[in-house]
Amino acid sequence: MRDLGLEGAQGGVLPDPGAHGRQEPRGFPPSRAGAHRGAAPRRAPHARRPPPRETFDFGGITPTPPNRTFTGELDVAVGRRTVRLIEVGPAHTQGDILVQLPDTGVLFAGDLLFIGGHPVIHSGPIGNWIAVCDRILGLDVDTIVPGHGPVVGKPEVRSFRDYLERVRDHAERTHRAGVPVLRAAREMDLIGLADLADPERLVLNIGAVHRELNGDGTPGEMELLGLLDAYEPAPLLAPRAGAEVAAEVTALAAGLPGVVRQLFPAEGAGPLEGFPVPNVLATIGHHPDLLTSLAPLLALLNQGTIPPRERELAVLRTAHRTGSTYEWLHHVRLGGLAGLSGPEIARVPEGPDHPDWAETDRVLLRAVDELHDGHALSPATWEALADSYSAPRLLELLALVGTYRMVAGILNSCRVPVDGWLSGAGA
């Protein structure tokens, strides 16, 4: 702020509430205004979503009300600069404002611009938000500060506008077809959007467009928040289901070595004892020869020379780095069976720099990160591992991380749904 000549800046200006109604948090008591936890900062894709109706307690905060209101535009002197306030709501919320520094080419867009994650349409209409993007593109600015994500330029604003248009068009089509909001969110084409955080917010955004088209206030935002935990993108390659899959997988297992058969629940002797055929096997089962070839490698890696606790620690870090919810949840369970504690599993996403790791665990986690980031171990990490790992075990670690990265790619690309019996797993 000081570099922009805004030292000494103080709050106190809002759009005239007479234009769009009084600005108060909706759905929460005034003394306990809250934000649903689904709008929290970016999290690991596998993180278990907290209850969406949970609120933060802001009771100890004293609100500072505005001392001026305005409509349209307002130029104010802040420090050494003129700051232009531009009223553009309702879009994200009712009282949206752009803040422009006309002589610097800088614009503060606030939550009218999300970079790296799905936005939330609290108010809409979505057409107004698209119009806001067009207005930003028409301003004489080249440095744009979003509410979420890094500083960007106009190309990113165009991409964000394109996102909003895709959501609008999909929501309008599904509304005409009578498709419920949750199903519409699951079925939206995510090509080009897969890297955006918080995809469950599609439920809120598609629901907001449906609400606009219904014209009767339904579905309400609190109703939509209750659907967030049920969101999961539709698989691109659905697992083969039912007795046919079980019979084929069982027949396949019968022709494999005993250690391999332990991967198949029909044998009742391995880590999946008592559970149905998992979706990962049912999906790869579209290619029986591939499954026949892959199963022995997975069995070898899970019955190899790496101690089970260290193996599961490496797989969990791989699942986190690849963003594979499916792989993460399965190995939360297996990691617990192998001796990883709940706190240890919970800090895997923090990586090797967390202070509570033992040095051997820290080296192992660093090895996974180096293989993920640069596809090779550094000499220092190799040497540290070699203190306790033989050459065969080192090679096995390389194969373990590489194999589970490959499996994560299959899981993520096919959008393999998490098995229902894993619903209670999590870090």
Short mmCIF file of C-alpha atoms in Angstrom, two decimals:
data_model
loop_
_atom_site.label_atom_id
_atom_site.label_comp_id
_atom_site.label_asym_id
_atom_site.label_seq_id
_atom_site.Cartn_x
_atom_site.Cartn_y
_atom_site.Cartn_z
CA MET A 1 0.00 0.00 0.00
CA ARG A 2 2.83 2.40 0.83
CA ASP A 3 4.44 1.75 -2.58
CA LEU A 4 1.19 2.84 -4.21
CA GLY A 5 1.10 6.05 -2.22
CA LEU A 6 -1.83 4.88 -0.07
CA GLU A 7 -0.25 5.16 3.36
CA GLY A 8 -2.70 6.38 5.95
CA ALA A 9 -5.64 4.89 4.07
CA GLN A 10 -8.73 4.30 6.16
CA GLY A 11 -11.97 2.49 5.39
CA GLY A 12 -15.39 4.00 5.48
CA VAL A 13 -17.00 4.16 2.00
CA LEU A 14 -19.67 1.86 0.65
CA PRO A 15 -22.13 1.92 -2.24
CA ASP A 16 -25.38 3.61 -1.31
CA PRO A 17 -27.49 0.88 0.35
CA GLY A 18 -30.52 2.56 -1.10
CA ALA A 19 -29.48 1.33 -4.52
CA HIS A 20 -29.52 -2.39 -3.76
CA GLY A 21 -30.75 -2.77 -0.20
CA ARG A 22 -29.04 -2.93 3.15
CA GLN A 23 -25.72 -4.81 3.12
CA GLU A 24 -25.70 -7.42 5.89
CA PRO A 25 -24.54 -11.01 5.93
CA ARG A 26 -27.43 -13.19 4.84
CA GLY A 27 -28.48 -16.29 6.71
CA PHE A 28 -26.57 -15.59 9.94
CA PRO A 29 -27.42 -13.59 13.09
CA PRO A 30 -25.83 -10.09 13.05
CA SER A 31 -23.66 -10.88 16.09
CA ARG A 32 -22.39 -14.11 14.54
CA ALA A 33 -21.87 -13.38 10.87
CA GLY A 34 -20.13 -16.27 9.21
CA ALA A 35 -18.72 -17.71 6.01
CA HIS A 36 -19.42 -21.32 5.07
CA ARG A 37 -16.33 -23.45 5.34
CA GLY A 38 -16.60 -24.37 1.66
CA ALA A 39 -15.28 -20.88 0.94
CA ALA A 40 -12.10 -21.43 2.93
CA PRO A 41 -8.63 -20.94 1.38
CA ARG A 42 -7.50 -23.48 -1.19
CA ARG A 43 -7.09 -26.94 0.28
CA ALA A 44 -5.75 -30.25 -0.90
CA PRO A 45 -8.20 -31.94 -3.28
CA HIS A 46 -8.48 -34.92 -0.95
CA ALA A 47 -9.27 -32.89 2.17
CA ARG A 48 -12.51 -33.88 3.88
CA ARG A 49 -14.93 -30.99 3.60
CA PRO A 50 -16.19 -29.66 6.95
CA PRO A 51 -19.93 -29.29 7.51
CA PRO A 52 -21.05 -26.52 5.12
CA ARG A 53 -23.35 -24.90 7.68
CA GLU A 54 -20.55 -24.40 10.20
CA THR A 55 -19.77 -20.74 10.80
CA PHE A 56 -16.84 -18.76 12.10
CA ASP A 57 -17.47 -16.76 15.25
CA PHE A 58 -16.84 -13.08 14.56
CA GLY A 59 -18.55 -12.02 17.79
CA GLY A 60 -15.41 -10.38 19.18
CA ILE A 61 -15.00 -8.05 16.20
CA THR A 62 -16.38 -4.51 16.36
CA PRO A 63 -17.73 -3.51 12.92
CA THR A 64 -16.71 -0.13 11.56
CA PRO A 65 -19.67 1.27 9.61
CA PRO A 66 -19.19 3.48 6.55
CA ASN A 67 -19.33 7.25 6.93
CA ARG A 68 -20.08 7.89 3.23
CA THR A 69 -22.17 6.18 0.62
CA PHE A 70 -22.21 6.63 -3.14
CA THR A 71 -23.73 5.41 -6.36
CA GLY A 72 -21.98 5.03 -9.70
CA GLU A 73 -18.41 6.26 -9.27
CA LEU A 74 -16.62 8.22 -6.58
CA ASP A 75 -13.09 9.67 -6.58
CA VAL A 76 -11.51 9.96 -3.15
CA ALA A 77 -8.11 11.21 -2.05
CA VAL A 78 -6.16 8.49 -0.24
CA GLY A 79 -2.66 9.45 0.77
CA ARG A 80 -0.96 10.96 -2.29
CA ARG A 81 -3.33 9.36 -4.81
CA THR A 82 -6.76 9.67 -6.24
CA VAL A 83 -8.65 6.42 -5.85
CA ARG A 84 -11.68 5.75 -8.02
CA LEU A 85 -14.45 3.60 -6.60
CA ILE A 86 -16.68 2.00 -9.22
CA GLU A 87 -20.00 0.48 -8.19
CA VAL A 88 -20.71 -2.68 -10.21
CA GLY A 89 -22.91 -4.91 -8.02
CA PRO A 90 -24.87 -7.00 -7.69
CA ALA A 91 -22.68 -9.79 -9.05
CA HIS A 92 -20.61 -11.77 -6.53
CA THR A 93 -22.53 -9.93 -3.81
CA GLN A 94 -24.93 -7.01 -3.69
CA GLY A 95 -22.39 -4.27 -2.91
CA ASP A 96 -19.51 -5.10 -5.28
CA ILE A 97 -16.97 -2.34 -5.93
CA LEU A 98 -13.93 -2.04 -8.19
CA VAL A 99 -11.10 0.12 -6.86
CA GLN A 100 -9.00 1.79 -9.56
CA LEU A 101 -5.81 3.83 -9.23
CA PRO A 102 -6.17 5.83 -12.47
CA ASP A 103 -2.59 7.12 -12.67
CA THR A 104 -0.93 3.73 -12.06
CA GLY A 105 -2.87 1.30 -14.23
CA VAL A 106 -3.72 -0.75 -11.14
CA LEU A 107 -7.15 -2.18 -10.33
CA PHE A 108 -8.25 -3.96 -7.17
CA ALA A 109 -11.01 -6.32 -8.23
CA GLY A 110 -11.70 -7.98 -4.89
CA ASP A 111 -13.90 -11.04 -5.06
CA LEU A 112 -15.13 -10.07 -8.50
CA LEU A 113 -12.09 -11.99 -9.77
CA PHE A 114 -11.04 -15.48 -8.68
CA ILE A 115 -7.79 -16.90 -10.06
CA GLY A 116 -6.98 -20.58 -9.59
CA GLY A 117 -10.32 -21.56 -8.08
CA HIS A 118 -14.04 -21.64 -8.70
CA PRO A 119 -15.84 -18.47 -7.56
CA VAL A 120 -19.08 -18.27 -5.60
CA ILE A 121 -22.16 -16.49 -6.92
CA HIS A 122 -23.90 -15.25 -3.79
CA SER A 123 -26.12 -12.66 -5.47
CA GLY A 124 -25.91 -12.56 -9.24
CA PRO A 125 -27.36 -12.34 -11.74
CA ILE A 126 -24.50 -14.02 -13.53
CA GLY A 127 -25.02 -11.76 -16.55
CA ASN A 128 -24.06 -8.79 -14.37
CA TRP A 129 -20.83 -10.51 -13.36
CA ILE A 130 -19.98 -11.16 -17.01
CA ALA A 131 -20.68 -7.49 -17.68
CA VAL A 132 -18.30 -6.57 -14.83
CA CYS A 133 -15.56 -8.55 -16.57
CA ASP A 134 -16.24 -6.62 -19.77
CA ARG A 135 -16.07 -3.37 -17.84
CA ILE A 136 -12.70 -4.34 -16.36
CA LEU A 137 -11.43 -5.17 -19.85
CA GLY A 138 -12.50 -1.71 -20.97
CA LEU A 139 -10.61 0.13 -18.23
CA ASP A 140 -7.16 1.59 -18.72
CA VAL A 141 -5.47 -0.88 -16.38
CA ASP A 142 -2.81 -3.52 -16.85
CA THR A 143 -2.20 -4.75 -13.27
CA ILE A 144 -5.21 -6.38 -11.66
CA VAL A 145 -5.32 -7.58 -8.06
CA PRO A 146 -7.95 -10.30 -7.59
CA GLY A 147 -9.69 -11.27 -4.39
CA HIS A 148 -8.29 -14.81 -4.74
CA GLY A 149 -5.04 -15.73 -6.45
CA PRO A 150 -1.99 -13.89 -7.80
CA VAL A 151 -1.81 -10.51 -9.48
CA VAL A 152 -2.81 -10.84 -13.13
CA GLY A 153 -3.55 -8.93 -16.33
CA LYS A 154 -6.44 -8.77 -18.76
CA PRO A 155 -5.90 -12.22 -20.35
CA GLU A 156 -6.83 -13.83 -17.02
CA VAL A 157 -9.93 -11.64 -16.80
CA ARG A 158 -10.98 -12.93 -20.24
CA SER A 159 -10.48 -16.51 -19.06
CA PHE A 160 -12.57 -15.82 -15.97
CA ARG A 161 -15.32 -14.28 -18.10
CA ASP A 162 -15.22 -17.40 -20.30
CA TYR A 163 -15.66 -19.53 -17.17
CA LEU A 164 -18.75 -17.56 -16.14
CA GLU A 165 -20.20 -17.90 -19.63
CA ARG A 166 -19.64 -21.67 -19.56
CA VAL A 167 -21.39 -21.94 -16.20
CA ARG A 168 -24.27 -19.77 -17.43
CA ASP A 169 -24.75 -21.73 -20.64
CA HIS A 170 -24.58 -25.12 -18.90
CA ALA A 171 -26.94 -23.99 -16.13
CA GLU A 172 -29.45 -22.63 -18.62
CA ARG A 173 -29.39 -25.89 -20.63
CA THR A 174 -29.85 -28.05 -17.55
CA HIS A 175 -32.62 -25.79 -16.24
CA ARG A 176 -34.53 -26.13 -19.52
CA ALA A 177 -34.11 -29.90 -19.32
CA GLY A 178 -35.33 -30.05 -15.72
CA VAL A 179 -32.01 -31.44 -14.44
CA PRO A 180 -31.55 -31.01 -10.65
CA VAL A 181 -28.73 -28.73 -9.53
CA LEU A 182 -26.49 -31.43 -8.01
CA ARG A 183 -26.70 -33.61 -11.08
CA ALA A 184 -26.11 -30.60 -13.32
CA ALA A 185 -22.96 -29.76 -11.36
CA ARG A 186 -21.69 -33.33 -11.58
CA GLU A 187 -22.28 -33.48 -15.32
CA MET A 188 -20.65 -30.17 -16.26
CA ASP A 189 -17.76 -30.51 -18.71
CA LEU A 190 -14.61 -29.69 -16.71
CA ILE A 191 -12.17 -29.85 -19.62
CA GLY A 192 -9.83 -26.91 -19.10
CA LEU A 193 -11.12 -26.40 -15.55
CA ALA A 194 -9.72 -29.48 -13.81
CA ASP A 195 -6.95 -27.55 -12.04
CA LEU A 196 -9.33 -25.07 -10.39
CA ALA A 197 -9.70 -25.48 -6.63
CA ASP A 198 -13.06 -25.96 -4.91
CA PRO A 199 -15.02 -27.57 -7.77
CA GLU A 200 -17.94 -28.22 -5.40
CA ARG A 201 -18.74 -24.52 -5.74
CA LEU A 202 -20.28 -25.40 -9.09
CA VAL A 203 -23.28 -26.48 -7.02
CA LEU A 204 -23.64 -22.92 -5.71
CA ASN A 205 -23.02 -21.30 -9.08
CA ILE A 206 -25.32 -23.48 -11.16
CA GLY A 207 -27.88 -23.23 -8.37
CA ALA A 208 -27.66 -19.44 -8.47
CA VAL A 209 -28.46 -19.44 -12.19
CA HIS A 210 -31.34 -21.87 -11.65
CA ARG A 211 -32.61 -19.59 -8.87
CA GLU A 212 -32.46 -16.62 -11.20
CA LEU A 213 -34.37 -18.51 -13.89
CA ASN A 214 -36.97 -19.82 -11.41
CA GLY A 215 -37.69 -16.31 -10.20
CA ASP A 216 -39.07 -17.52 -6.87
CA GLY A 217 -35.91 -17.57 -4.73
CA THR A 218 -35.37 -21.31 -5.07
CA PRO A 219 -33.10 -23.11 -4.60
CA GLY A 220 -31.91 -21.02 -1.65
CA GLU A 221 -28.24 -20.65 -0.88
CA MET A 222 -28.49 -22.51 2.43
CA GLU A 223 -30.17 -25.40 0.63
CA LEU A 224 -27.33 -25.46 -1.89
CA LEU A 225 -24.70 -25.37 0.86
CA GLY A 226 -26.24 -28.55 2.20
CA LEU A 227 -25.44 -30.27 -1.11
CA LEU A 228 -21.73 -29.46 -1.22
CA ASP A 229 -20.55 -32.67 0.44
CA ALA A 230 -22.59 -34.71 -2.04
CA TYR A 231 -20.80 -33.19 -5.05
CA GLU A 232 -18.43 -35.36 -7.04
CA PRO A 233 -17.77 -34.98 -10.79
CA ALA A 234 -19.34 -37.69 -12.93
CA PRO A 235 -16.78 -40.30 -14.05
CA LEU A 236 -15.58 -40.04 -17.62
CA LEU A 237 -15.15 -43.81 -17.68
CA ALA A 238 -17.69 -45.40 -15.36
CA PRO A 239 -16.54 -48.43 -13.37
CA ARG A 240 -17.97 -51.70 -14.57
CA ALA A 241 -20.43 -52.67 -11.91
CA GLY A 242 -22.24 -55.59 -10.34
CA ALA A 243 -21.94 -59.36 -10.52
CA GLU A 244 -20.29 -59.30 -13.94
CA VAL A 245 -17.30 -57.36 -12.62
CA ALA A 246 -17.02 -59.48 -9.49
CA ALA A 247 -17.09 -62.69 -11.52
CA GLU A 248 -14.49 -61.49 -14.03
CA VAL A 249 -12.16 -60.10 -11.37
CA THR A 250 -12.47 -63.30 -9.35
CA ALA A 251 -11.72 -65.40 -12.43
CA LEU A 252 -8.75 -63.18 -13.21
CA ALA A 253 -7.41 -63.48 -9.69
CA ALA A 254 -7.63 -67.26 -9.84
CA GLY A 255 -4.94 -67.31 -12.51
CA LEU A 256 -2.54 -65.04 -10.66
CA PRO A 257 0.04 -65.84 -7.96
CA GLY A 258 -1.22 -65.94 -4.38
CA VAL A 259 0.39 -62.64 -3.40
CA VAL A 260 -1.43 -60.98 -6.31
CA ARG A 261 -4.75 -62.56 -5.42
CA GLN A 262 -4.60 -60.73 -2.09
CA LEU A 263 -5.38 -57.52 -3.98
CA PHE A 264 -8.77 -58.93 -4.95
CA PRO A 265 -11.50 -58.93 -2.31
CA ALA A 266 -13.02 -62.18 -3.55
CA GLU A 267 -10.02 -63.98 -2.07
CA GLY A 268 -10.79 -62.58 1.37
CA ALA A 269 -7.12 -62.57 2.47
CA GLY A 270 -5.78 -59.16 1.54
CA PRO A 271 -6.22 -55.52 2.58
CA LEU A 272 -9.65 -55.37 0.90
CA GLU A 273 -11.08 -58.36 2.74
CA GLY A 274 -14.84 -58.14 3.14
CA PHE A 275 -15.32 -55.25 0.69
CA PRO A 276 -16.78 -55.13 -2.83
CA VAL A 277 -14.59 -54.90 -5.92
CA PRO A 278 -13.05 -51.41 -5.64
CA ASN A 279 -13.83 -48.90 -8.36
CA VAL A 280 -10.18 -48.59 -9.38
CA LEU A 281 -10.05 -52.28 -10.34
CA ALA A 282 -13.52 -52.14 -11.89
CA THR A 283 -12.41 -49.18 -14.03
CA ILE A 284 -9.09 -50.63 -15.16
CA GLY A 285 -11.06 -53.82 -15.74
CA HIS A 286 -12.28 -52.29 -18.99
CA HIS A 287 -8.86 -53.49 -20.20
CA PRO A 288 -8.47 -56.99 -18.65
CA ASP A 289 -4.99 -57.52 -20.09
CA LEU A 290 -3.81 -54.24 -18.57
CA LEU A 291 -5.25 -55.20 -15.21
CA THR A 292 -3.61 -58.64 -15.46
CA SER A 293 -0.23 -56.96 -16.07
CA LEU A 294 -0.64 -54.18 -13.51
CA ALA A 295 -1.85 -56.34 -10.61
CA PRO A 296 1.45 -58.22 -10.10
CA LEU A 297 3.38 -54.94 -9.96
CA LEU A 298 0.98 -53.48 -7.38
CA ALA A 299 1.19 -56.70 -5.38
CA LEU A 300 4.99 -56.68 -5.46
CA LEU A 301 5.13 -53.06 -4.32
CA ASN A 302 2.68 -53.73 -1.49
CA GLN A 303 4.53 -56.84 -0.36
CA GLY A 304 8.05 -55.60 -1.04
CA THR A 305 11.11 -54.68 0.96
CA ILE A 306 10.04 -51.17 2.02
CA PRO A 307 8.57 -51.28 5.56
CA PRO A 308 4.76 -50.92 5.35
CA ARG A 309 4.61 -47.67 7.34
CA GLU A 310 7.22 -46.01 5.10
CA ARG A 311 5.53 -47.37 1.98
CA GLU A 312 2.17 -45.88 2.98
CA LEU A 313 3.78 -42.57 3.93
CA ALA A 314 5.29 -42.34 0.44
CA VAL A 315 2.01 -43.31 -1.25
CA LEU A 316 0.02 -40.77 0.80
CA ARG A 317 2.43 -37.99 -0.15
CA THR A 318 2.14 -39.10 -3.79
CA ALA A 319 -1.66 -39.04 -3.55
CA HIS A 320 -1.52 -35.53 -2.10
CA ARG A 321 0.88 -34.19 -4.72
CA THR A 322 -1.19 -35.67 -7.56
CA GLY A 323 -4.48 -34.48 -6.07
CA SER A 324 -5.99 -37.96 -6.10
CA THR A 325 -8.85 -38.09 -3.61
CA TYR A 326 -9.43 -41.77 -4.36
CA GLU A 327 -5.80 -42.78 -3.78
CA TRP A 328 -5.59 -40.63 -0.66
CA LEU A 329 -8.67 -42.08 1.03
CA HIS A 330 -7.71 -45.69 0.32
CA HIS A 331 -4.23 -45.17 1.74
CA VAL A 332 -5.45 -43.27 4.77
CA ARG A 333 -7.06 -46.58 5.69
CA LEU A 334 -4.05 -48.68 4.70
CA GLY A 335 -1.65 -46.25 6.34
CA GLY A 336 -3.50 -46.62 9.63
CA LEU A 337 -3.25 -50.38 9.34
CA ALA A 338 0.48 -50.05 8.62
CA GLY A 339 1.15 -48.01 11.75
CA LEU A 340 0.80 -44.36 10.74
CA SER A 341 -0.93 -42.35 13.45
CA GLY A 342 -3.81 -39.95 12.81
CA PRO A 343 -1.65 -36.86 13.45
CA GLU A 344 1.03 -38.21 11.10
CA ILE A 345 -1.49 -38.72 8.30
CA ALA A 346 -2.96 -35.28 8.94
CA ARG A 347 0.39 -33.58 8.44
CA VAL A 348 1.35 -35.40 5.24
CA PRO A 349 0.01 -32.47 3.16
CA GLU A 350 2.37 -30.14 5.07
CA GLY A 351 5.31 -31.95 3.48
CA PRO A 352 8.85 -32.64 4.68
CA ASP A 353 9.35 -29.27 6.36
CA HIS A 354 6.84 -29.91 9.15
CA PRO A 355 8.89 -29.84 12.38
CA ASP A 356 7.33 -32.98 13.90
CA TRP A 357 8.69 -35.43 11.31
CA ALA A 358 11.51 -37.76 12.27
CA GLU A 359 14.50 -37.28 9.98
CA THR A 360 13.94 -40.59 8.16
CA ASP A 361 10.34 -39.61 7.39
CA ARG A 362 11.46 -36.16 6.29
CA VAL A 363 13.94 -37.65 3.81
CA LEU A 364 11.29 -40.01 2.44
CA LEU A 365 8.77 -37.19 1.92
CA ARG A 366 11.44 -35.04 0.29
CA ALA A 367 12.21 -37.91 -2.09
CA VAL A 368 8.57 -38.08 -3.16
CA ASP A 369 8.49 -34.33 -3.76
CA GLU A 370 11.67 -34.40 -5.83
CA LEU A 371 10.33 -37.22 -7.99
CA HIS A 372 7.10 -35.27 -8.45
CA ASP A 373 8.75 -31.92 -9.21
CA GLY A 374 11.85 -32.89 -11.13
CA HIS A 375 11.43 -36.60 -11.92
CA ALA A 376 14.72 -37.41 -10.22
CA LEU A 377 16.25 -37.62 -6.76
CA SER A 378 18.90 -35.10 -5.86
CA PRO A 379 22.32 -36.51 -4.91
CA ALA A 380 21.79 -35.33 -1.33
CA THR A 381 18.47 -37.13 -1.01
CA TRP A 382 19.85 -40.28 -2.63
CA GLU A 383 22.74 -40.26 -0.16
CA ALA A 384 20.41 -39.71 2.80
CA LEU A 385 18.18 -42.59 1.72
CA ALA A 386 21.17 -44.85 1.08
CA ASP A 387 22.05 -44.65 4.78
CA SER A 388 19.17 -47.05 5.50
CA TYR A 389 18.00 -48.27 2.08
CA SER A 390 19.78 -50.93 0.06
CA ALA A 391 20.06 -50.54 -3.70
CA PRO A 392 17.05 -52.85 -4.32
CA ARG A 393 14.96 -50.89 -1.81
CA LEU A 394 15.93 -47.58 -3.43
CA LEU A 395 14.84 -48.93 -6.82
CA GLU A 396 11.61 -50.16 -5.26
CA LEU A 397 10.91 -46.68 -3.87
CA LEU A 398 11.38 -45.15 -7.32
CA ALA A 399 8.99 -47.72 -8.79
CA LEU A 400 6.50 -47.23 -5.94
CA VAL A 401 6.21 -43.47 -6.42
CA GLY A 402 6.15 -43.75 -10.20
CA THR A 403 3.48 -46.46 -10.17
CA TYR A 404 1.18 -44.61 -7.81
CA ARG A 405 1.60 -41.42 -9.82
CA MET A 406 0.51 -43.41 -12.86
CA VAL A 407 -2.47 -44.88 -11.00
CA ALA A 408 -3.39 -41.38 -9.78
CA GLY A 409 -3.36 -40.22 -13.39
CA ILE A 410 -5.83 -42.96 -14.30
CA LEU A 411 -8.02 -42.18 -11.29
CA ASN A 412 -8.04 -38.43 -11.92
CA SER A 413 -8.50 -38.66 -15.69
CA CYS A 414 -11.35 -41.19 -15.50
CA ARG A 415 -12.78 -39.41 -12.43
CA VAL A 416 -13.11 -42.73 -10.68
CA PRO A 417 -15.68 -42.26 -7.88
CA VAL A 418 -14.60 -42.99 -4.33
CA ASP A 419 -15.96 -46.30 -3.06
CA GLY A 420 -18.97 -45.81 -0.83
CA TRP A 421 -17.51 -47.92 1.97
CA LEU A 422 -14.69 -45.37 2.33
CA SER A 423 -17.06 -42.56 3.31
CA GLY A 424 -15.74 -42.51 6.86
CA ALA A 425 -12.07 -42.34 5.92
CA GLY A 426 -10.08 -39.15 6.10
CA ALA A 427 -7.19 -37.43 7.74
#
